[in-house]
Short mmCIF file of C-alpha atoms and ligand atoms in Angstrom, two decimals:
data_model
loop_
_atom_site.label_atom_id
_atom_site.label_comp_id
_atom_site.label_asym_id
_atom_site.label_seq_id
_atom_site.Cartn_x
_atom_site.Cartn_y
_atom_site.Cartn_z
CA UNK A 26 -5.35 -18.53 -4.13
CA UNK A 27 -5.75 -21.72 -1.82
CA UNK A 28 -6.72 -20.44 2.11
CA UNK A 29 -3.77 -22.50 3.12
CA UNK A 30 -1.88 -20.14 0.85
CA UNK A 31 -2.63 -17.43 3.26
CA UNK A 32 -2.87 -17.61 6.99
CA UNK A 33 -4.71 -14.42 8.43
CA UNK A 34 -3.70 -14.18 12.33
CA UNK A 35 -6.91 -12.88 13.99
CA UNK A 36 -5.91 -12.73 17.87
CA UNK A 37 -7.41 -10.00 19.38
CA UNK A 38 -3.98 -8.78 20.91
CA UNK A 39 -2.59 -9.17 17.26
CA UNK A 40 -5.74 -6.72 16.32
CA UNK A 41 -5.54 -4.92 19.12
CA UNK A 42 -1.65 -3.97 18.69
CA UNK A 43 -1.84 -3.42 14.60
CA UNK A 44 -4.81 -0.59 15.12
CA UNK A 45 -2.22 1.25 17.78
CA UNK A 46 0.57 0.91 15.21
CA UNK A 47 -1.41 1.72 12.00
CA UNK A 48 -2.28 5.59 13.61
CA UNK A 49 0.33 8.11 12.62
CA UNK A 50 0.86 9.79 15.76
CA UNK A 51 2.48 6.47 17.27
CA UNK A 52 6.12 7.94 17.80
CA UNK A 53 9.32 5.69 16.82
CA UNK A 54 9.70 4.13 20.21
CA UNK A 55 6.18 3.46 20.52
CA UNK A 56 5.88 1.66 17.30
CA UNK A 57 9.17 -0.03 17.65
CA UNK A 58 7.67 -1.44 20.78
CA UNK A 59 4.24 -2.99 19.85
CA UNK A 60 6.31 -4.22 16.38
CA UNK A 61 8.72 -6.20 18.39
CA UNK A 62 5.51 -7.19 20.88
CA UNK A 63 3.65 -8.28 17.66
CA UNK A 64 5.96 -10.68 16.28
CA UNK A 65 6.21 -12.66 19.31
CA UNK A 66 2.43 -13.32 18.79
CA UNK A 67 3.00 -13.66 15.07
CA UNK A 68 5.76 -16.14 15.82
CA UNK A 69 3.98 -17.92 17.45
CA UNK A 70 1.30 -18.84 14.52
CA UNK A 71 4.12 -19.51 11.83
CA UNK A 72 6.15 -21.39 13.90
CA UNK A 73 3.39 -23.80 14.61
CA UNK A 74 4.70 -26.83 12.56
CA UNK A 75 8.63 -26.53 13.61
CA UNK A 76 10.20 -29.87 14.32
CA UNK A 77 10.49 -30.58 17.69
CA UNK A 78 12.61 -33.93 18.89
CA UNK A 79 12.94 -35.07 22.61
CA UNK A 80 15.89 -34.82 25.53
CA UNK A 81 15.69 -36.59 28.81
CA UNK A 82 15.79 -34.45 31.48
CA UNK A 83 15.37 -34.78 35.15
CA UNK A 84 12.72 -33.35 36.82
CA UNK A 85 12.30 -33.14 41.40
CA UNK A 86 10.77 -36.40 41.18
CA UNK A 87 12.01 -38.82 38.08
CA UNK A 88 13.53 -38.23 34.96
CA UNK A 89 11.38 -38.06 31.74
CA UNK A 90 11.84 -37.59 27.72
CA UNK A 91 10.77 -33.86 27.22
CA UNK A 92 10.08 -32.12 23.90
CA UNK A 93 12.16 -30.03 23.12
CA UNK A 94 12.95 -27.72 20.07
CA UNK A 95 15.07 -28.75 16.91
CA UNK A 96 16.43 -25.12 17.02
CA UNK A 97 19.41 -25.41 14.69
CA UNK A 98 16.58 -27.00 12.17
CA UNK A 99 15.03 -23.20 11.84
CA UNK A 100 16.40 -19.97 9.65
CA UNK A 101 15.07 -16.75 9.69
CA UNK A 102 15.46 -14.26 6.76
CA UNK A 103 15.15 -10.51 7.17
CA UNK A 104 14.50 -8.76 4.28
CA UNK A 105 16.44 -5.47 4.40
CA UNK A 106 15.62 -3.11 5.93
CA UNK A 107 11.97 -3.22 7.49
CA UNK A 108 12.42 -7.00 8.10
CA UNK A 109 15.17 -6.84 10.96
CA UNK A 110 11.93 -5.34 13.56
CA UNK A 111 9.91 -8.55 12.61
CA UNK A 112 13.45 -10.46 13.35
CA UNK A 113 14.11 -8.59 16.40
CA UNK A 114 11.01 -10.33 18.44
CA UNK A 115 10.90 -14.10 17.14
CA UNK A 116 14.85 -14.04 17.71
CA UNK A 117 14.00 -13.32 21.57
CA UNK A 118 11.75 -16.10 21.31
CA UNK A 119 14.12 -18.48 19.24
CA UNK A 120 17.34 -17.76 19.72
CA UNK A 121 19.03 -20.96 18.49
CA UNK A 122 17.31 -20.21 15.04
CA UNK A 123 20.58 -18.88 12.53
CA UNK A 124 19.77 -15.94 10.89
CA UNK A 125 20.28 -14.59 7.69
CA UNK A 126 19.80 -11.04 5.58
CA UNK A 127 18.68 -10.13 1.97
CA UNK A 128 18.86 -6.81 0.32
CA UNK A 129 17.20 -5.53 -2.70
CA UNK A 130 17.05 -2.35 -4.09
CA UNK A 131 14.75 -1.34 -7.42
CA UNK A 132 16.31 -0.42 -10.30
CA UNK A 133 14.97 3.02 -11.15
CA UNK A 134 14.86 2.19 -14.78
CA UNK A 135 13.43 -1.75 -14.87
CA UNK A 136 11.43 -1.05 -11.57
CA UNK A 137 12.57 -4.76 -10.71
CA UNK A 138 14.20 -5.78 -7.49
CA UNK A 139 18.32 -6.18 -7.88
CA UNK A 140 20.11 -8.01 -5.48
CA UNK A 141 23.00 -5.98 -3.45
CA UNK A 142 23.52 -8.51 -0.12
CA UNK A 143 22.71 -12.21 0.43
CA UNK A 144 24.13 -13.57 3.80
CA UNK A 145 22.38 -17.23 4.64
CA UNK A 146 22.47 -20.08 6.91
CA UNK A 147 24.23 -22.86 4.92
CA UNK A 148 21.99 -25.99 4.62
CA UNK A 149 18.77 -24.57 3.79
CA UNK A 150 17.50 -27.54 2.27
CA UNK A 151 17.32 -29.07 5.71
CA UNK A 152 15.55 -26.28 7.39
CA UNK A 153 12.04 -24.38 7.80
CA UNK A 154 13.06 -20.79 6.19
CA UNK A 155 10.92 -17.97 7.35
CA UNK A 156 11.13 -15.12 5.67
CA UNK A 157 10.74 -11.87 7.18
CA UNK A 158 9.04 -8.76 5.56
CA UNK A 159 7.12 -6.30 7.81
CA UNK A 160 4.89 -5.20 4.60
CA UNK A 161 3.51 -7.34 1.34
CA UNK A 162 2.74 -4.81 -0.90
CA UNK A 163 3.69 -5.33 -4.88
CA UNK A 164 5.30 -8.64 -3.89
CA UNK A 165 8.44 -7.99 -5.95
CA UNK A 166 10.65 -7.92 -3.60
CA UNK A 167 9.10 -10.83 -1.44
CA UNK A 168 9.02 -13.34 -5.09
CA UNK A 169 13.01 -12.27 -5.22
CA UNK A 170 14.31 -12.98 -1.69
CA UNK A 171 12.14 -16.58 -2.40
CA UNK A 172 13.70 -17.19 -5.79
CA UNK A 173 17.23 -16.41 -4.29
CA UNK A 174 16.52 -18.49 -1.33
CA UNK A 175 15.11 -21.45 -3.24
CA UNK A 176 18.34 -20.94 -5.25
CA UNK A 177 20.98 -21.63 -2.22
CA UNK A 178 18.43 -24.79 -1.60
CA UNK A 179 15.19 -23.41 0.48
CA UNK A 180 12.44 -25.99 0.05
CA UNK A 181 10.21 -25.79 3.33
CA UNK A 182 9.44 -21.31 3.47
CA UNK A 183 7.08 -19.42 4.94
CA UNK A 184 6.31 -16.07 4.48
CA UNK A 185 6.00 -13.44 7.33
CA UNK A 186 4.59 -10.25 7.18
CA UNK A 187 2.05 -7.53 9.29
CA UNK A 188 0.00 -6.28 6.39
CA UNK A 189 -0.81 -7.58 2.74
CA UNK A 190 -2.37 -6.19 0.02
CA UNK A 191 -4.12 -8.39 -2.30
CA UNK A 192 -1.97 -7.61 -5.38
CA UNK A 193 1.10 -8.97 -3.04
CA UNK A 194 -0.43 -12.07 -1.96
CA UNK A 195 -1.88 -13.08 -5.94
CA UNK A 196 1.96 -12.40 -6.84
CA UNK A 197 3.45 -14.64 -4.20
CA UNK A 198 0.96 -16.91 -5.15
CA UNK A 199 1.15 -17.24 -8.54
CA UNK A 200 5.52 -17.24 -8.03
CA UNK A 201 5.39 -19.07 -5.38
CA UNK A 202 2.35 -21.41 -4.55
CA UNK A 203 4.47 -23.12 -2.22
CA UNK A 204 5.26 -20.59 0.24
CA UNK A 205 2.17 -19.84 2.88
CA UNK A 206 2.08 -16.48 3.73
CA UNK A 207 1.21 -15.41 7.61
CA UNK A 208 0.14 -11.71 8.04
CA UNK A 209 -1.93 -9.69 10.74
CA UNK A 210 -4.36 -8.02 8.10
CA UNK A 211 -5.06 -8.29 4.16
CA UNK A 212 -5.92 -4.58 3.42
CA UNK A 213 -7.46 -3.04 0.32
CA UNK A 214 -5.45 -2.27 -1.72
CA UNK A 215 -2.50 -0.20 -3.15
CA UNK A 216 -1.87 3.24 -4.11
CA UNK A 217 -0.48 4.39 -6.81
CA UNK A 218 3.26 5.01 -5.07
CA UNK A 219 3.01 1.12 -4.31
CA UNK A 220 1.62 1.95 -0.11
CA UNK A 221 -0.82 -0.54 1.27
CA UNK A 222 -4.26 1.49 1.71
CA UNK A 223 -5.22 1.74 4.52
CA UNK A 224 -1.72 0.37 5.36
CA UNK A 225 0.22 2.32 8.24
CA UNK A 226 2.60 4.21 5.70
CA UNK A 227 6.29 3.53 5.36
CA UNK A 228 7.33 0.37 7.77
CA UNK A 229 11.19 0.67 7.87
CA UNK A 230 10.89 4.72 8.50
CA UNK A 231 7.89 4.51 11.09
CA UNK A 232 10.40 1.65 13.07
CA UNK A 233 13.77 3.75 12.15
CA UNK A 234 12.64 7.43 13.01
CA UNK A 235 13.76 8.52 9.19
CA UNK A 236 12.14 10.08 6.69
N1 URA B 8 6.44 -0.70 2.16
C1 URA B 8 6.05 0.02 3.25
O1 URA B 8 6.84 0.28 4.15
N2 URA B 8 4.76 0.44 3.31
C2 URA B 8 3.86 0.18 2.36
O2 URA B 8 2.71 0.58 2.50
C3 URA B 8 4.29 -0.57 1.24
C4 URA B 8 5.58 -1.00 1.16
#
C-alpha cells in the first residue's frame, strides 16, 4: 500500500468530533449532527485537487478574473444506506456537484455484494467521482460500487470514508490501486461479525435511530 493510496485526515476538529461520535451514548440527533459537521471538514481534504476555471466578475472597485469552481465537473456517490450522512454535508458545501446512489446487498449464501440500485451522473469519464461510504470495513462493498462505477466510465475516484480497517484498505488497494482513499482514522482491526474494532458500531443505525 503506497501512502498516497491512503490519506489519513488528522485535524484536530476531525479528531476531536470522531471521539464524540465513536461513544455509544451519543443519541441519533447528536451523532447525525457531528456526522454531517465532519464531512464538511472531510470535504474539504478530498476535494483538494477539483478543477477550478475562472469567471470575471466585478468587484466595488474594478472587475477581475476570479476562480471559481468547475461544479458540474464533480459527482458524488452514496453508497446505500450509511453513505447518504457523508453526502448530506459535502452537498451543503457543493451543491452544483450531481449526485448519484448505489445499493448492494450480500447474498446470504456467496457472502458477495449483489447489486439492487445504480442511479449515476451520465459522463463520468469527465468527472472527479467521490465515493461515499461512512465505514471501510471488509471492502466488498466499496471494490463493487468502484467496479460498477468504472464500468459506466469512472476514471478519476476517490474514496471517502470516517473509519478504515486495515483489511478494507489492503482490499481497495489491491482492486483498486487507483482509487485514494480519505478517512478520519485507520483502526485495528475487524471482528469476527465484519465491525471495525474499536470502530463506533453500526454507522447507518447509529445515524438512522434503527436497530
Ligand atoms: N459497517 C458499519 O456500520 N460498522 C462497522 O463497524 C462495519 C461496517
Amino acid at each position: 500500500m503506497t501512502q498516497q493510496h491512503l490519506t489519513v485526515i488528522t485535524h484536530p476538529l476531525v479528531q476531536h468530533k470522531l471521539t464524540i461520535m465513536r461513544q455509544k451514548d451519543v443519541s441519533t440527533a447528536g451523532f447525525r449532527r457531528l456526522l454531517r459537521e465532519i464531512s464538511l471538514l472531510l470535504a474539504y481534504e478530498v476535494t483538494r485537487e477539483l478543477e477550478v476555471t475562472t469567471m470575471t466578475i466585478e468587484t466595488p472597485l474594478c472587475s477581475m478574473q476570479a476562480p471559481t469552481l468547475e461544479g458540474k465537473k464533480l459527482a458524488l456517490i452514496s453508497i446505500l444506506r450509511a453513505g447518504n450522512g457523508l453526502l448530506d454535508g459535502i452537498l451543503e458545501l457543493i451543491p452544483s456537484a450531481r449526485v448519484g446512489f448505489v445499493g448492494l446487498y450480500r447474498d446470504p449464501q456467496t457472502l458477495t455484494p449483489v447489486e439492487y440500485y445504480c442511479k449515476v451522473p451520465n459522463m463520468l469519464d469527465q468527472r472527479m467521482t467521490i465515493v461515499v461510504d461512512p465505514m471501510l470495513a471488509t471492502g466488498n462493498s466499496s471494490v463493487a460500487a468502484i467496479d460498477m462505477l468504472k464500468q459506466r466510465g469512472a476514471r478519476n475516484l476517490r474514496f471517502l470514508c470516517l473509519l478504515a480497517a486495515p483489511e478494507g484498505v489492503a482490499r481497495m488497494a489491491e482492486s483498486h490501486p487507483d482509487v485514494p482513499i480519505f478517512t478520519a482514522a485507520l483502526d485495528e482491526r475487524l471482528d469476527d461479525h465484519g465491525y471495525i474494532v474499536p470502530g463506533l458500531g453500526d454507522a447507518g443505525d447509529r445515524m438512522f435511530g434503527t436497530k
